[in-house]
PDB file of C-alpha atoms and ligand atoms in Angstrom:
ATOM      1  CA  MET V   1      12.168  18.098   6.378  1.00 89.00           C
ATOM      2  CA  LYS V   2      10.093  16.408   3.686  1.00 95.00           C
ATOM      3  CA  THR V   3      10.985  12.989   2.328  1.00 97.00           C
ATOM      4  CA  ARG V   4      11.586  13.472  -1.390  1.00 98.00           C
ATOM      5  CA  ILE V   5      10.779  10.582  -3.717  1.00 98.00           C
ATOM      6  CA  LEU V   6      11.221  10.408  -7.490  1.00 98.00           C
ATOM      7  CA  PHE V   7       9.608   7.542  -9.413  1.00 99.00           C
ATOM      8  CA  VAL V   8      11.297   6.756 -12.732  1.00 99.00           C
ATOM      9  CA  CYS V   9      10.327   4.677 -15.786  1.00 98.00           C
ATOM     10  CA  LEU V  10      11.209   4.889 -19.474  1.00 98.00           C
ATOM     11  CA  GLY V  11       8.715   7.335 -20.962  1.00 98.00           C
ATOM     12  CA  ASN V  12       7.192   8.912 -17.821  1.00 98.00           C
ATOM     13  CA  ILE V  13       3.751   8.474 -19.371  1.00 98.00           C
ATOM     14  CA  CYS V  14       2.586   5.115 -17.930  1.00 98.00           C
ATOM     15  CA  ARG V  15       4.271   3.580 -14.891  1.00 98.00           C
ATOM     16  CA  SER V  16       6.012   6.428 -13.075  1.00 98.00           C
ATOM     17  CA  PRO V  17       3.129   8.942 -13.321  1.00 98.00           C
ATOM     18  CA  SER V  18       0.937   6.160 -11.909  1.00 98.00           C
ATOM     19  CA  ALA V  19       3.444   5.447  -9.132  1.00 98.00           C
ATOM     20  CA  GLU V  20       3.457   9.158  -8.330  1.00 98.00           C
ATOM     21  CA  ALA V  21      -0.354   9.266  -8.137  1.00 98.00           C
ATOM     22  CA  VAL V  22      -0.693   6.011  -6.172  1.00 98.00           C
ATOM     23  CA  PHE V  23       1.899   7.026  -3.593  1.00 98.00           C
ATOM     24  CA  LYS V  24       0.464  10.547  -3.325  1.00 98.00           C
ATOM     25  CA  GLY V  25      -2.974   8.982  -2.744  1.00 98.00           C
ATOM     26  CA  LEU V  26      -1.584   6.674  -0.076  1.00 98.00           C
ATOM     27  CA  VAL V  27       0.132   9.412   1.943  1.00 97.00           C
ATOM     28  CA  LYS V  28      -2.958  11.598   1.639  1.00 97.00           C
ATOM     29  CA  ASN V  29      -5.100   8.743   3.010  1.00 97.00           C
ATOM     30  CA  LYS V  30      -2.664   8.346   5.893  1.00 95.00           C
ATOM     31  CA  GLY V  31      -2.894  12.103   6.558  1.00 96.00           C
ATOM     32  CA  VAL V  32       0.829  12.737   6.056  1.00 96.00           C
ATOM     33  CA  ASP V  33       0.977  14.240   2.572  1.00 95.00           C
ATOM     34  CA  ASP V  34       2.668  17.379   3.945  1.00 96.00           C
ATOM     35  CA  LYS V  35       5.662  15.215   4.904  1.00 96.00           C
ATOM     36  CA  PHE V  36       6.429  14.229   1.311  1.00 97.00           C
ATOM     37  CA  TYR V  37       7.568  15.732  -1.962  1.00 98.00           C
ATOM     38  CA  ILE V  38       6.775  13.286  -4.766  1.00 98.00           C
ATOM     39  CA  ASP V  39       7.558  13.538  -8.472  1.00 98.00           C
ATOM     40  CA  SER V  40       8.227  11.311 -11.498  1.00 98.00           C
ATOM     41  CA  ALA V  41      10.511  11.305 -14.539  1.00 98.00           C
ATOM     42  CA  GLY V  42      11.543   9.171 -17.530  1.00 98.00           C
ATOM     43  CA  THR V  43      14.999   7.988 -18.550  1.00 98.00           C
ATOM     44  CA  TYR V  44      13.999   8.744 -22.123  1.00 95.00           C
ATOM     45  CA  GLY V  45      12.825  12.247 -23.063  1.00 93.00           C
ATOM     46  CA  TYR V  46      10.796  11.369 -26.139  1.00 96.00           C
ATOM     47  CA  HIS V  47       7.432  12.107 -24.516  1.00 97.00           C
ATOM     48  CA  GLU V  48       8.543  15.283 -22.726  1.00 98.00           C
ATOM     49  CA  GLY V  49       5.662  17.726 -22.219  1.00 98.00           C
ATOM     50  CA  GLU V  50       2.963  15.073 -22.748  1.00 98.00           C
ATOM     51  CA  PRO V  51       0.304  14.065 -20.217  1.00 98.00           C
ATOM     52  CA  ALA V  52       0.079  10.421 -19.138  1.00 98.00           C
ATOM     53  CA  ASP V  53      -0.926   7.818 -21.728  1.00 98.00           C
ATOM     54  CA  ARG V  54      -4.718   7.821 -22.168  1.00 98.00           C
ATOM     55  CA  ARG V  55      -5.036   4.091 -21.573  1.00 98.00           C
ATOM     56  CA  MET V  56      -3.078   4.397 -18.324  1.00 98.00           C
ATOM     57  CA  GLN V  57      -5.217   7.365 -17.300  1.00 98.00           C
ATOM     58  CA  SER V  58      -8.463   5.505 -17.906  1.00 98.00           C
ATOM     59  CA  HIS V  59      -7.364   2.486 -15.856  1.00 98.00           C
ATOM     60  CA  ALA V  60      -6.032   4.731 -13.069  1.00 98.00           C
ATOM     61  CA  ILE V  61      -9.142   6.898 -12.779  1.00 98.00           C
ATOM     62  CA  ARG V  62     -11.281   3.804 -12.175  1.00 98.00           C
ATOM     63  CA  ARG V  63      -9.303   3.271  -8.973  1.00 98.00           C
ATOM     64  CA  GLY V  64      -9.553   6.944  -8.059  1.00 98.00           C
ATOM     65  CA  TYR V  65      -6.135   8.101  -9.290  1.00 98.00           C
ATOM     66  CA  ASN V  66      -6.092  11.218 -11.423  1.00 98.00           C
ATOM     67  CA  LEU V  67      -2.858  11.262 -13.442  1.00 98.00           C
ATOM     68  CA  THR V  68      -2.008  14.938 -13.744  1.00 96.00           C
ATOM     69  CA  SER V  69       1.769  14.868 -14.180  1.00 96.00           C
ATOM     70  CA  ILE V  70       3.450  15.966 -17.401  1.00 98.00           C
ATOM     71  CA  SER V  71       6.314  13.873 -18.784  1.00 98.00           C
ATOM     72  CA  ARG V  72       9.794  15.119 -18.145  1.00 98.00           C
ATOM     73  CA  PRO V  73      13.217  13.509 -18.491  1.00 98.00           C
ATOM     74  CA  PHE V  74      15.407  12.499 -15.549  1.00 98.00           C
ATOM     75  CA  ILE V  75      18.063  15.178 -15.069  1.00 98.00           C
ATOM     76  CA  PRO V  76      21.113  13.663 -13.335  1.00 98.00           C
ATOM     77  CA  GLU V  77      22.743  16.966 -12.348  1.00 98.00           C
ATOM     78  CA  ARG V  78      19.628  17.995 -10.469  1.00 98.00           C
ATOM     79  CA  ASP V  79      17.571  14.944  -9.558  1.00 98.00           C
ATOM     80  CA  TRP V  80      20.265  12.987  -7.696  1.00 98.00           C
ATOM     81  CA  ASP V  81      20.626  15.979  -5.362  1.00 98.00           C
ATOM     82  CA  ASP V  82      16.961  16.964  -5.123  1.00 98.00           C
ATOM     83  CA  PHE V  83      15.601  13.552  -4.028  1.00 98.00           C
ATOM     84  CA  ASP V  84      16.231  11.117  -1.178  1.00 98.00           C
ATOM     85  CA  TYR V  85      14.872   8.057  -3.003  1.00 98.00           C
ATOM     86  CA  ILE V  86      15.052   7.443  -6.758  1.00 98.00           C
ATOM     87  CA  ILE V  87      12.853   4.465  -7.589  1.00 99.00           C
ATOM     88  CA  GLY V  88      12.999   2.666 -10.947  1.00 99.00           C
ATOM     89  CA  MET V  89      10.265   0.422 -12.307  1.00 98.00           C
ATOM     90  CA  ASP V  90      12.207  -2.276 -14.194  1.00 98.00           C
ATOM     91  CA  ASN V  91      15.729  -3.617 -14.641  1.00 98.00           C
ATOM     92  CA  SER V  92      16.314  -1.521 -17.725  1.00 98.00           C
ATOM     93  CA  ASN V  93      15.376   1.667 -15.827  1.00 98.00           C
ATOM     94  CA  MET V  94      17.741   0.560 -13.054  1.00 98.00           C
ATOM     95  CA  ARG V  95      20.653   0.128 -15.485  1.00 98.00           C
ATOM     96  CA  ASN V  96      19.954   3.483 -17.132  1.00 98.00           C
ATOM     97  CA  LEU V  97      19.774   5.231 -13.767  1.00 98.00           C
ATOM     98  CA  ALA V  98      22.933   3.527 -12.483  1.00 98.00           C
ATOM     99  CA  ASP V  99      24.739   4.675 -15.643  1.00 98.00           C
ATOM    100  CA  MET V 100      23.689   8.259 -14.872  1.00 98.00           C
ATOM    101  CA  ALA V 101      24.866   8.161 -11.247  1.00 98.00           C
ATOM    102  CA  ARG V 102      27.770  10.495 -10.548  1.00 98.00           C
ATOM    103  CA  SER V 103      28.981   8.840  -7.369  1.00 98.00           C
ATOM    104  CA  LYS V 104      28.518   5.978  -4.928  1.00 98.00           C
ATOM    105  CA  ASP V 105      26.357   8.295  -2.826  1.00 98.00           C
ATOM    106  CA  ASP V 106      23.984   8.737  -5.765  1.00 98.00           C
ATOM    107  CA  LEU V 107      23.712   4.948  -6.111  1.00 98.00           C
ATOM    108  CA  LYS V 108      22.756   4.638  -2.432  1.00 98.00           C
ATOM    109  CA  LYS V 109      19.517   6.477  -3.280  1.00 98.00           C
ATOM    110  CA  LEU V 110      18.579   4.033  -6.046  1.00 98.00           C
ATOM    111  CA  TYR V 111      15.845   1.429  -5.449  1.00 98.00           C
ATOM    112  CA  LYS V 112      13.555  -0.737  -7.559  1.00 98.00           C
ATOM    113  CA  MET V 113       9.823  -0.418  -6.910  1.00 98.00           C
ATOM    114  CA  THR V 114       9.230  -4.166  -6.674  1.00 98.00           C
ATOM    115  CA  ASP V 115      11.780  -4.395  -3.819  1.00 97.00           C
ATOM    116  CA  PHE V 116       9.034  -2.973  -1.600  1.00 98.00           C
ATOM    117  CA  ALA V 117       6.307  -5.406  -2.699  1.00 97.00           C
ATOM    118  CA  ASN V 118       4.651  -7.516  -0.011  1.00 95.00           C
ATOM    119  CA  ASN V 119       2.128  -9.590  -1.946  1.00 96.00           C
ATOM    120  CA  TYR V 120       3.508 -10.030  -5.473  1.00 96.00           C
ATOM    121  CA  GLY V 121       6.574 -11.973  -6.564  1.00 92.00           C
ATOM    122  CA  HIS V 122       7.248  -9.782  -9.596  1.00 97.00           C
ATOM    123  CA  THR V 123      10.774  -8.383  -9.797  1.00 98.00           C
ATOM    124  CA  GLU V 124       9.796  -5.600 -12.219  1.00 98.00           C
ATOM    125  CA  VAL V 125       6.803  -3.389 -12.974  1.00 98.00           C
ATOM    126  CA  PRO V 126       6.464  -4.466 -16.619  1.00 98.00           C
ATOM    127  CA  ASP V 127       6.206  -1.888 -19.389  1.00 97.00           C
ATOM    128  CA  PRO V 128       2.493  -1.845 -20.405  1.00 98.00           C
ATOM    129  CA  TYR V 129       2.954   0.342 -23.479  1.00 96.00           C
ATOM    130  CA  TYR V 130       2.663  -2.286 -26.223  1.00 95.00           C
ATOM    131  CA  GLY V 131       0.253  -4.591 -24.398  1.00 93.00           C
ATOM    132  CA  GLY V 132      -3.434  -4.565 -23.559  1.00 95.00           C
ATOM    133  CA  ASP V 133      -5.713  -3.854 -20.613  1.00 97.00           C
ATOM    134  CA  PRO V 134      -4.312  -6.565 -18.294  1.00 97.00           C
ATOM    135  CA  GLY V 135      -0.881  -4.940 -18.451  1.00 98.00           C
ATOM    136  CA  PHE V 136      -2.243  -1.616 -17.204  1.00 98.00           C
ATOM    137  CA  GLU V 137      -4.167  -3.335 -14.412  1.00 98.00           C
ATOM    138  CA  LEU V 138      -1.046  -5.266 -13.387  1.00 98.00           C
ATOM    139  CA  VAL V 139       0.919  -1.985 -13.205  1.00 98.00           C
ATOM    140  CA  LEU V 140      -1.661  -0.580 -10.789  1.00 98.00           C
ATOM    141  CA  ASP V 141      -1.811  -3.802  -8.715  1.00 98.00           C
ATOM    142  CA  LEU V 142       1.978  -3.852  -8.347  1.00 98.00           C
ATOM    143  CA  LEU V 143       2.200  -0.135  -7.598  1.00 98.00           C
ATOM    144  CA  GLU V 144      -0.482  -0.268  -4.912  1.00 98.00           C
ATOM    145  CA  ASP V 145       1.248  -3.197  -3.225  1.00 98.00           C
ATOM    146  CA  ALA V 146       4.758  -1.716  -3.445  1.00 98.00           C
ATOM    147  CA  SER V 147       3.560   1.708  -2.292  1.00 98.00           C
ATOM    148  CA  GLU V 148       2.320   0.184   0.968  1.00 98.00           C
ATOM    149  CA  GLY V 149       5.674  -1.553   1.389  1.00 98.00           C
ATOM    150  CA  LEU V 150       7.586   1.643   0.624  1.00 98.00           C
ATOM    151  CA  PHE V 151       5.526   3.573   3.161  1.00 98.00           C
ATOM    152  CA  GLU V 152       6.203   0.914   5.813  1.00 97.00           C
ATOM    153  CA  LYS V 153       9.938   1.051   5.098  1.00 95.00           C
ATOM    154  CA  LEU V 154      10.009   4.838   5.388  1.00 93.00           C
ATOM    155  CA  ASN V 155       8.115   4.731   8.681  1.00 85.00           C
ATOM    156  CA  TYR V 156      10.514   2.118   9.986  1.00 67.00           C
ATOM    157  CA  GLU V 157      13.560   4.200   9.011  1.00 69.00           C
ATOM    158  CA  LYS V 158      12.199   7.348  10.649  1.00 60.00           C
TER     159      LYS V 158
HETATM  160  P1  4NP Y 201       6.447   4.036 -19.367  1.00 50.65           P
HETATM  161  O1  4NP Y 201       5.904   3.337 -20.699  1.00 50.65           O
HETATM  162  O2  4NP Y 201       7.959   3.865 -19.381  1.00 50.65           O
HETATM  163  O3  4NP Y 201       5.802   3.261 -18.287  1.00 50.65           O
HETATM  164  O4  4NP Y 201       6.023   5.489 -19.419  1.00 50.65           O
HETATM  165  C1  4NP Y 201       6.403   3.599 -21.973  1.00 50.65           C
HETATM  166  C2  4NP Y 201       6.061   4.757 -22.622  1.00 50.65           C
HETATM  167  C3  4NP Y 201       6.539   5.011 -23.903  1.00 50.65           C
HETATM  168  C4  4NP Y 201       7.347   4.085 -24.527  1.00 50.65           C
HETATM  169  C5  4NP Y 201       7.691   2.929 -23.867  1.00 50.65           C
HETATM  170  C6  4NP Y 201       7.239   2.691 -22.582  1.00 50.65           C
HETATM  171  N1  4NP Y 201       7.793   4.328 -25.846  1.00 50.65           N
HETATM  172  O5  4NP Y 201       8.473   3.437 -26.390  1.00 50.65           O
HETATM  173  O6  4NP Y 201       7.514   5.386 -26.409  1.00 50.65           O
END
């Protein structure tokens, strides 16, 4: 049985497509990509059908991450059932996701990405959309760190 992980941000064009690519890269490096099903979504459907933000793509590709996912909205009726872990990027995503939960069991699947961080004290992956280059680099730094922590947690729970 694959472990199914859905990364969620607001627009699904910056942070969660990057989280998807970083975590996919990590499990591929570890040689266990066949054990995972990984996807991403946004709480807000405005960018549905669009590829990742160009600025995010250009920062990601420099670290070897090709952002190929296409933005799609979070669909409560389907996604709470189809995934084992639903992972938000910031406190606003977490509130939006909690509001869309249908039950206590749904809420048990909800985590925040920074909860898995080992090396950074940030409690959110900040929205880089209206900022500059450092914001996109910080997103990638936080995602790489938290992805390692998430992988360790999943291994531990196995
Ligand atoms: P994301 O970034 O949630 O990391 O994909 C954003 C993308 C779009 C907008 C805000 C944040 N927006 O306001 O359109």
